[in-house]
Amino acid sequence: MEKEIVVQKFGGSSVANIDRIKNVAQRVVAYKNKHTDLAVVVSALGDTTDELEALALQLSKTPPEREMDMLLSTGEQISCALLAIAIKELGYDSISFTGSQVGIKTDKSHTKARIITIDGKRIKKAFKDDKIVIVAGYQGVTRNDEITTLGRGGSDLTAVALAQALKARVCEIYTDVDGIYTTDPRIVKEARKIKSITFEEMLEMASLGAQVMQARSIEVAKRFNIPLHVRSSFSKEEGTMIVKENEKMEEVAVRGITCNKNEAKITICSVPDKPGIAAKIFEEISKQDINVDTIVQNVPHDKLSDISFTVLKGDLHKAIKAASVIGSKIGAGEILEDKNIARVSLVGSGMRSHSGIAARMFSTLADNQINIGMISTSEISVSCIISQDVADKAVKALHKAFKLEQP
Ligand code: ADP
Ligand code: ASP
Ligand code: MG
């Protein structure tokens, strides 16, 4: 009988200390049987990645990205070895591998590398020997043997990509919440667990800042139709299934609310109002490999206008530099930055057929005296950029206004 393959991923909080690693080892061996091969992806222990990054930032404001990958990838190397040791101690055979050892080949884009192929030969060989395989998440290697990382939260991507490469029956994502909620349960205690959500909605929520899944991992799951089960590593309860569109699943107008405090706003003041200027500005920014989100251009006064846009806080330094270079070339004025912003978004595929969602969002914020700085929309979301100080208040008010606590 052909053995089935299951991929499981345990996040940083699930392996934050020795007792938790022992808990994960127990869960893994309880799943293992002679008909099932397990590939287990782990994140770094607790906040290790943040701590390693902070060390480098004490030495340089802009550490070289290649060296950051050398540094940050060590976090997962520690956790995968510790988990293999813990599993062996329970009497099961196990072996840990780095991303490079299992042939996770990526492009050269350090700190946000893209996976090109996974050969997985060593995993299959270990399965033949009936070993439980532990893989360090979040990392790969280029064709020239340079270590890369896959962007923050990248262990989710390792798990999904491995599930595809190994043709796994299921990919389980174990974390510190028991599923995907209508909003971050740390912000709204009435948030409700969602039983099943589509790839499309989850991708939108993740892209707009729902930390629970890395957006790129959902992109891959969607492309290859790999159903994901997001569940708690501390309980046996069923979690949330992330699946392809399902006819029976009724489209709700608002499925969830997200809040992203990781962006910053840059304003280039007094930009000459001429054709081609916006193209020049954003070409310069994109040359630096910086993703720009919401862009707003004010109505011109005296043939000058202000252009504001948001970038990830991690890219702020680079973006300010690029904006200053292009600003002086085109004869623009001051460059301003604002880190005290948050993006609050409503997401739901039913927005295509329900009207009035944006209006209700704006009036709820107005009723709570919350000023909207920027607005952007997609087919299935509406986002407002507001002050970070009132972001949690906004999420709570919107959750209530759209009655998301009710099933
Ligand atoms: P892991 O370390 O397991 O990868 P993360 O910290 O990356 O876990 O993600 C889990 C956290 O995501 C939860 O603790 C929760 O606070 C947060 N979160 C944000 N939005 C949501 C949501 N809609 N549903 C569930 N959790 C969410
Ligand atoms: N350890 C990495 C991070 O904190 C990757 C991950 O946990 O998924 O972003
Ligand atoms: Mg995560």
CSV table of C-alpha atoms in Angstrom, one decimal, residues 11-389:
chain,number,residue,atom,x,y,z
A,11,GLY,CA,5.2,28.4,14.0
A,12,GLY,CA,7.5,30.3,16.3
A,13,SER,CA,5.2,30.4,19.3
A,14,SER,CA,4.6,26.7,19.0
A,15,VAL,CA,8.3,26.0,19.5
A,16,ALA,CA,9.1,28.9,21.8
A,17,ASN,CA,10.8,26.9,24.5
A,18,ILE,CA,11.9,23.4,25.5
A,19,ASP,CA,8.4,22.3,26.9
A,20,ARG,CA,6.7,23.5,23.7
A,21,ILE,CA,9.2,21.6,21.5
A,22,LYS,CA,8.4,18.5,23.6
A,23,ASN,CA,4.7,19.2,23.0
A,24,VAL,CA,5.3,19.4,19.2
A,25,ALA,CA,7.4,16.2,19.3
A,26,GLN,CA,4.5,14.4,21.0
A,27,ARG,CA,1.9,15.7,18.5
A,28,VAL,CA,4.1,14.7,15.6
A,29,VAL,CA,4.7,11.1,16.8
A,30,ALA,CA,1.0,10.7,17.7
A,31,TYR,CA,0.3,11.4,14.0
A,32,LYS,CA,3.0,9.1,12.6
A,33,ASN,CA,2.0,5.6,11.7
A,34,LYS,CA,3.3,3.0,9.2
A,35,HIS,CA,1.0,4.3,6.4
A,36,THR,CA,2.0,8.0,6.8
A,37,ASP,CA,5.2,9.9,6.1
A,38,LEU,CA,5.6,13.2,7.8
A,39,ALA,CA,7.6,16.3,6.7
A,40,VAL,CA,7.5,18.8,9.5
A,41,VAL,CA,8.5,22.4,8.9
A,42,VAL,CA,9.5,24.6,11.8
A,43,SER,CA,9.9,28.3,12.4
A,44,ALA,CA,12.6,29.8,14.7
A,45,LEU,CA,12.0,29.6,18.4
A,46,GLY,CA,9.7,32.4,19.6
A,47,ASP,CA,11.0,35.8,18.7
A,48,THR,CA,14.4,34.6,17.6
A,49,THR,CA,14.2,36.2,14.1
A,50,ASP,CA,13.4,39.6,15.6
A,51,GLU,CA,16.2,39.3,18.1
A,52,LEU,CA,18.7,38.3,15.4
A,53,GLU,CA,17.6,41.3,13.3
A,54,ALA,CA,17.9,43.6,16.3
A,55,LEU,CA,21.5,42.5,16.8
A,56,ALA,CA,22.5,43.4,13.2
A,57,LEU,CA,20.7,46.7,13.5
A,58,GLN,CA,22.9,47.6,16.4
A,59,LEU,CA,25.8,47.4,14.0
A,60,SER,CA,24.3,49.0,10.9
A,61,LYS,CA,21.2,50.8,9.9
A,62,THR,CA,21.4,49.1,6.5
A,63,PRO,CA,23.1,45.7,7.0
A,64,PRO,CA,23.9,43.9,3.7
A,65,GLU,CA,21.0,41.7,2.7
A,66,ARG,CA,23.2,38.7,2.0
A,67,GLU,CA,24.6,38.8,5.5
A,68,MET,CA,21.0,39.2,7.0
A,69,ASP,CA,20.1,36.0,5.2
A,70,MET,CA,23.1,34.2,6.7
A,71,LEU,CA,22.1,35.5,10.1
A,72,LEU,CA,18.3,35.0,10.1
A,73,SER,CA,18.4,31.6,8.5
A,74,THR,CA,20.2,30.3,11.6
A,75,GLY,CA,17.1,30.6,13.8
A,76,GLU,CA,15.3,27.8,11.9
A,77,GLN,CA,18.4,25.7,11.9
A,78,ILE,CA,18.3,25.6,15.7
A,79,SER,CA,14.7,24.7,15.9
A,80,CYS,CA,14.8,21.9,13.4
A,81,ALA,CA,17.7,20.2,15.1
A,82,LEU,CA,16.1,20.5,18.5
A,83,LEU,CA,12.8,19.0,17.3
A,84,ALA,CA,14.6,16.1,15.7
A,85,ILE,CA,16.4,15.5,19.0
A,86,ALA,CA,13.1,15.6,20.9
A,87,ILE,CA,11.4,13.2,18.5
A,88,LYS,CA,14.3,10.7,18.7
A,89,GLU,CA,14.0,10.9,22.5
A,90,LEU,CA,10.5,9.6,22.1
A,91,GLY,CA,11.8,6.5,20.3
A,92,TYR,CA,11.0,7.5,16.7
A,93,ASP,CA,13.6,8.0,14.0
A,94,SER,CA,13.9,11.5,12.8
A,95,ILE,CA,16.3,13.7,10.8
A,96,SER,CA,16.5,17.5,10.4
A,97,PHE,CA,17.5,19.3,7.2
A,98,THR,CA,18.2,23.0,6.2
A,99,GLY,CA,16.4,24.4,3.2
A,100,SER,CA,19.6,24.0,1.2
A,101,GLN,CA,20.0,20.4,2.1
A,102,VAL,CA,16.5,19.5,0.8
A,103,GLY,CA,17.2,21.4,-2.5
A,104,ILE,CA,14.9,24.4,-2.0
A,105,LYS,CA,16.3,26.5,-4.9
A,106,THR,CA,15.5,30.2,-5.0
A,107,ASP,CA,16.3,33.3,-7.0
A,108,LYS,CA,18.9,35.7,-5.8
A,109,SER,CA,16.6,38.2,-4.2
A,110,HIS,CA,18.0,38.2,-0.6
A,111,THR,CA,15.5,38.6,2.3
A,112,LYS,CA,12.5,38.0,0.0
A,113,ALA,CA,13.7,35.2,-2.3
A,114,ARG,CA,11.2,33.3,-4.5
A,115,ILE,CA,11.3,29.5,-4.7
A,116,ILE,CA,12.1,28.2,-8.1
A,117,THR,CA,12.2,24.4,-7.5
A,118,ILE,CA,12.4,21.9,-4.7
A,119,ASP,CA,14.0,18.6,-5.5
A,120,GLY,CA,13.3,16.9,-2.2
A,121,LYS,CA,15.4,13.8,-3.0
A,122,ARG,CA,16.8,13.7,0.6
A,123,ILE,CA,13.3,13.9,2.0
A,124,LYS,CA,12.1,10.9,-0.1
A,125,LYS,CA,15.2,8.9,0.8
A,126,ALA,CA,14.6,9.6,4.5
A,127,PHE,CA,10.9,8.6,4.1
A,128,LYS,CA,12.1,5.2,2.6
A,129,ASP,CA,14.0,4.7,5.8
A,130,ASP,CA,10.8,5.6,7.7
A,131,LYS,CA,12.2,8.7,9.3
A,132,ILE,CA,10.2,11.7,10.4
A,133,VAL,CA,11.7,14.6,8.4
A,134,ILE,CA,12.1,18.0,10.0
A,135,VAL,CA,12.8,20.9,7.6
A,136,ALA,CA,14.0,24.4,8.6
A,137,GLY,CA,11.4,26.9,7.3
A,138,TYR,CA,11.9,30.3,5.7
A,139,GLN,CA,15.0,29.5,3.7
A,140,GLY,CA,16.5,28.3,0.5
A,141,VAL,CA,19.7,28.5,-1.5
A,142,THR,CA,20.5,30.0,-4.9
A,143,ARG,CA,22.2,28.2,-7.8
A,144,ASN,CA,25.5,29.7,-6.5
A,145,ASP,CA,25.0,28.2,-3.1
A,146,GLU,CA,24.1,31.5,-1.4
A,147,ILE,CA,21.7,31.1,1.5
A,148,THR,CA,18.4,33.1,1.1
A,149,THR,CA,15.3,33.8,3.2
A,150,LEU,CA,11.7,33.9,1.9
A,151,GLY,CA,10.4,37.0,3.6
A,152,ARG,CA,8.9,37.3,7.1
A,153,GLY,CA,6.5,34.5,7.9
A,154,GLY,CA,8.2,32.5,5.2
A,155,SER,CA,8.0,29.1,7.0
A,156,ASP,CA,4.3,29.0,5.8
A,157,LEU,CA,5.6,29.2,2.3
A,158,THR,CA,8.2,26.5,2.9
A,159,ALA,CA,5.3,24.2,4.1
A,160,VAL,CA,3.0,24.9,1.2
A,161,ALA,CA,5.7,24.6,-1.4
A,162,LEU,CA,6.9,21.3,0.1
A,163,ALA,CA,3.3,20.0,0.2
A,164,GLN,CA,3.1,20.7,-3.5
A,165,ALA,CA,6.6,19.2,-4.3
A,166,LEU,CA,5.9,16.0,-2.2
A,167,LYS,CA,2.2,15.7,-3.4
A,168,ALA,CA,1.1,15.7,0.2
A,169,ARG,CA,-2.5,14.7,1.1
A,170,VAL,CA,-2.8,17.6,3.4
A,171,CYS,CA,-0.9,20.6,4.7
A,172,GLU,CA,-1.5,21.5,8.3
A,173,ILE,CA,-0.4,24.9,9.8
A,174,TYR,CA,-0.1,24.8,13.6
A,175,THR,CA,-0.1,28.1,15.3
A,176,ASP,CA,-1.0,29.8,18.6
A,177,VAL,CA,-4.7,30.5,17.6
A,178,ASP,CA,-7.1,27.7,16.8
A,179,GLY,CA,-7.9,29.0,13.3
A,180,ILE,CA,-8.6,32.0,11.2
A,181,TYR,CA,-10.8,34.5,13.0
A,182,THR,CA,-13.0,37.4,11.7
A,183,THR,CA,-10.2,39.6,13.0
A,184,ASP,CA,-7.1,39.4,15.1
A,185,PRO,CA,-8.5,37.9,18.4
A,186,ARG,CA,-5.8,39.8,20.2
A,187,ILE,CA,-7.5,43.1,19.3
A,188,VAL,CA,-11.2,42.0,19.4
A,189,LYS,CA,-12.1,39.3,22.0
A,190,GLU,CA,-15.5,38.8,20.4
A,191,ALA,CA,-13.8,37.7,17.1
A,192,ARG,CA,-15.3,34.5,15.8
A,193,LYS,CA,-13.5,31.5,14.3
A,194,ILE,CA,-14.2,31.0,10.6
A,195,LYS,CA,-14.9,27.3,9.7
A,196,SER,CA,-13.9,27.7,6.1
A,197,ILE,CA,-12.5,30.5,3.9
A,198,THR,CA,-11.6,30.7,0.3
A,199,PHE,CA,-8.0,31.1,-1.0
A,200,GLU,CA,-9.1,34.4,-2.5
A,201,GLU,CA,-10.4,35.9,0.7
A,202,MET,CA,-7.4,34.6,2.8
A,203,LEU,CA,-5.0,36.0,0.2
A,204,GLU,CA,-6.6,39.4,0.5
A,205,MET,CA,-6.7,39.2,4.3
A,206,ALA,CA,-3.0,38.1,4.4
A,207,SER,CA,-1.9,40.8,1.9
A,208,LEU,CA,-3.7,43.4,3.9
A,209,GLY,CA,-1.9,42.4,7.1
A,210,ALA,CA,-3.6,39.4,8.9
A,211,GLN,CA,-0.4,38.1,10.3
A,212,VAL,CA,-1.7,34.6,10.8
A,213,MET,CA,-0.6,33.4,7.2
A,214,GLN,CA,2.1,34.7,4.9
A,215,ALA,CA,0.4,36.1,1.8
A,216,ARG,CA,2.8,34.4,-0.6
A,217,SER,CA,2.1,31.0,0.9
A,218,ILE,CA,-1.6,31.5,0.1
A,219,GLU,CA,-0.7,32.5,-3.5
A,220,VAL,CA,1.1,29.1,-4.0
A,221,ALA,CA,-1.7,27.2,-2.2
A,222,LYS,CA,-4.2,28.9,-4.5
A,223,ARG,CA,-2.2,28.2,-7.7
A,224,PHE,CA,-1.8,24.5,-7.0
A,225,ASN,CA,-5.1,24.1,-5.1
A,226,ILE,CA,-3.6,22.8,-1.9
A,227,PRO,CA,-6.2,22.9,0.9
A,228,LEU,CA,-4.7,24.2,4.1
A,229,HIS,CA,-5.8,23.4,7.7
A,230,VAL,CA,-4.9,26.2,10.1
A,231,ARG,CA,-5.2,25.0,13.7
A,232,SER,CA,-3.8,25.3,17.2
A,233,SER,CA,-0.7,23.4,18.4
A,234,PHE,CA,-2.1,23.5,21.9
A,235,SER,CA,-5.5,21.8,21.3
A,236,LYS,CA,-7.0,19.0,19.3
A,237,GLU,CA,-9.9,21.1,18.0
A,238,GLU,CA,-10.5,21.4,14.3
A,239,GLY,CA,-9.3,24.7,12.9
A,240,THR,CA,-10.1,26.6,9.7
A,241,MET,CA,-10.0,25.1,6.2
A,242,ILE,CA,-8.6,27.4,3.5
A,243,VAL,CA,-10.1,26.0,0.3
A,244,LYS,CA,-10.9,26.8,-3.3
A,245,GLU,CA,-14.2,28.6,-4.1
A,246,ASN,CA,-17.0,26.3,-3.0
A,247,GLU,CA,-20.5,26.8,-4.5
A,248,LYS,CA,-22.2,25.9,-1.3
A,249,MET,CA,-20.2,28.5,0.6
A,250,GLU,CA,-22.5,31.6,0.7
A,251,GLU,CA,-20.6,34.7,-0.2
A,252,VAL,CA,-20.6,37.1,2.8
A,253,ALA,CA,-20.1,40.8,2.2
A,254,VAL,CA,-17.5,41.2,5.0
A,255,ARG,CA,-15.6,38.0,5.9
A,256,GLY,CA,-13.0,39.7,8.1
A,257,ILE,CA,-11.2,42.8,9.2
A,258,THR,CA,-7.5,43.3,9.1
A,259,CYS,CA,-5.2,45.9,10.6
A,260,ASN,CA,-1.7,46.5,9.4
A,261,LYS,CA,0.7,48.6,11.5
A,262,ASN,CA,3.7,47.7,9.4
A,263,GLU,CA,3.5,50.5,6.8
A,264,ALA,CA,4.8,54.0,6.8
A,265,LYS,CA,3.7,57.0,4.6
A,266,ILE,CA,6.0,59.1,2.5
A,267,THR,CA,4.9,62.4,1.1
A,268,ILE,CA,6.8,64.2,-1.7
A,269,CYS,CA,5.7,67.9,-1.4
A,270,SER,CA,5.4,70.4,-4.2
A,271,VAL,CA,5.8,68.0,-7.2
A,272,PRO,CA,5.5,69.8,-10.6
A,273,ASP,CA,2.2,68.8,-12.1
A,274,LYS,CA,3.4,67.6,-15.5
A,275,PRO,CA,2.9,64.4,-17.5
A,276,GLY,CA,5.5,61.7,-16.8
A,277,ILE,CA,6.4,62.9,-13.3
A,278,ALA,CA,4.6,60.1,-11.4
A,279,ALA,CA,6.2,57.5,-13.8
A,280,LYS,CA,9.7,58.9,-13.0
A,281,ILE,CA,9.1,58.8,-9.2
A,282,PHE,CA,7.7,55.3,-9.0
A,283,GLU,CA,10.3,53.9,-11.5
A,284,GLU,CA,13.0,55.1,-9.2
A,285,ILE,CA,11.3,53.6,-6.2
A,286,SER,CA,10.7,50.2,-7.9
A,287,LYS,CA,14.3,50.1,-9.1
A,288,GLN,CA,15.2,49.7,-5.4
A,289,ASP,CA,12.9,46.6,-5.2
A,290,ILE,CA,10.4,48.5,-2.9
A,291,ASN,CA,6.7,47.6,-3.1
A,292,VAL,CA,4.5,50.7,-3.0
A,293,ASP,CA,1.0,50.4,-1.8
A,294,THR,CA,-1.7,53.1,-1.7
A,295,ILE,CA,-0.8,56.2,-3.7
A,296,VAL,CA,-2.6,59.6,-3.4
A,297,GLN,CA,-2.0,62.7,-5.3
A,298,ASN,CA,-3.5,66.0,-4.1
A,299,VAL,CA,-5.3,68.4,-6.4
A,300,PRO,CA,-2.6,70.7,-7.8
A,301,HIS,CA,-2.2,74.3,-6.5
A,302,ASP,CA,-0.1,76.7,-8.7
A,303,LYS,CA,0.9,73.7,-10.9
A,304,LEU,CA,2.4,71.9,-7.8
A,305,SER,CA,0.9,68.9,-6.0
A,306,ASP,CA,1.8,66.6,-3.1
A,307,ILE,CA,2.2,62.9,-3.7
A,308,SER,CA,1.8,60.5,-0.8
A,309,PHE,CA,2.3,56.7,-0.8
A,310,THR,CA,2.8,53.9,1.7
A,311,VAL,CA,5.7,51.4,1.9
A,312,LEU,CA,6.6,48.7,4.4
A,313,LYS,CA,8.3,50.1,7.5
A,314,GLY,CA,11.3,47.9,6.7
A,315,ASP,CA,11.7,49.6,3.3
A,316,LEU,CA,11.2,53.2,4.7
A,317,HIS,CA,14.9,54.1,4.8
A,318,LYS,CA,15.5,52.9,1.2
A,319,ALA,CA,12.4,54.6,0.0
A,320,ILE,CA,13.2,57.9,1.6
A,321,LYS,CA,16.6,57.8,0.0
A,322,ALA,CA,15.1,57.0,-3.5
A,323,ALA,CA,12.4,59.7,-3.0
A,324,SER,CA,15.1,62.3,-2.1
A,325,VAL,CA,17.2,61.4,-5.2
A,326,ILE,CA,14.2,61.7,-7.6
A,327,GLY,CA,12.8,64.7,-5.7
A,328,SER,CA,15.8,66.8,-6.3
A,329,LYS,CA,16.0,65.7,-10.0
A,330,ILE,CA,12.4,66.9,-10.7
A,331,GLY,CA,12.6,69.9,-8.5
A,332,ALA,CA,10.1,68.8,-5.8
A,333,GLY,CA,10.0,70.2,-2.3
A,334,GLU,CA,10.3,68.5,1.1
A,335,ILE,CA,10.1,64.7,1.7
A,336,LEU,CA,8.0,63.9,4.8
A,337,GLU,CA,7.6,60.5,6.6
A,338,ASP,CA,4.9,59.3,9.0
A,339,LYS,CA,5.4,56.0,10.8
A,340,ASN,CA,2.3,56.5,13.0
A,341,ILE,CA,-0.2,55.0,10.5
A,342,ALA,CA,-2.3,51.9,10.2
A,343,ARG,CA,-4.2,50.3,7.4
A,344,VAL,CA,-7.6,49.0,8.5
A,345,SER,CA,-9.4,46.9,5.8
A,346,LEU,CA,-12.7,45.1,5.3
A,347,VAL,CA,-12.4,41.9,3.2
A,348,GLY,CA,-15.2,39.8,1.7
A,349,SER,CA,-15.8,38.2,-1.7
A,350,GLY,CA,-19.5,39.2,-1.4
A,351,MET,CA,-18.5,42.8,-1.8
A,352,ARG,CA,-18.8,42.2,-5.6
A,353,SER,CA,-22.6,41.9,-5.1
A,354,HIS,CA,-23.3,43.9,-2.0
A,355,SER,CA,-23.3,47.7,-2.2
A,356,GLY,CA,-22.8,50.3,0.5
A,357,ILE,CA,-20.0,48.5,2.4
A,358,ALA,CA,-17.5,51.4,1.9
A,359,ALA,CA,-20.1,54.0,2.9
A,360,ARG,CA,-20.9,52.1,6.1
A,361,MET,CA,-17.2,51.8,6.9
A,362,PHE,CA,-16.6,55.5,6.5
A,363,SER,CA,-19.7,56.5,8.6
A,364,THR,CA,-18.6,54.0,11.4
A,365,LEU,CA,-15.2,55.7,11.5
A,366,ALA,CA,-16.8,59.1,11.4
A,367,ASP,CA,-19.1,58.2,14.3
A,368,ASN,CA,-16.0,57.3,16.3
A,369,GLN,CA,-14.2,60.6,15.4
A,370,ILE,CA,-11.6,58.7,13.4
A,371,ASN,CA,-10.1,60.7,10.5
A,372,ILE,CA,-9.4,58.9,7.2
A,373,GLY,CA,-6.0,59.8,5.7
A,374,MET,CA,-6.1,57.7,2.5
A,375,ILE,CA,-8.6,55.2,1.0
A,376,SER,CA,-8.0,52.3,-1.4
A,377,THR,CA,-10.2,49.6,-2.7
A,378,SER,CA,-10.0,46.3,-4.6
A,379,GLU,CA,-12.8,44.1,-5.9
A,380,ILE,CA,-13.1,42.4,-2.5
A,381,SER,CA,-11.8,44.9,0.0
A,382,VAL,CA,-11.9,48.5,1.2
A,383,SER,CA,-9.0,50.0,3.2
A,384,CYS,CA,-8.5,53.2,5.1
A,385,ILE,CA,-5.2,54.6,6.3
A,386,ILE,CA,-5.7,56.1,9.7
A,387,SER,CA,-3.6,57.1,12.7
A,388,GLN,CA,-2.1,54.1,14.4
A,389,ASP,CA,-3.2,55.4,17.8
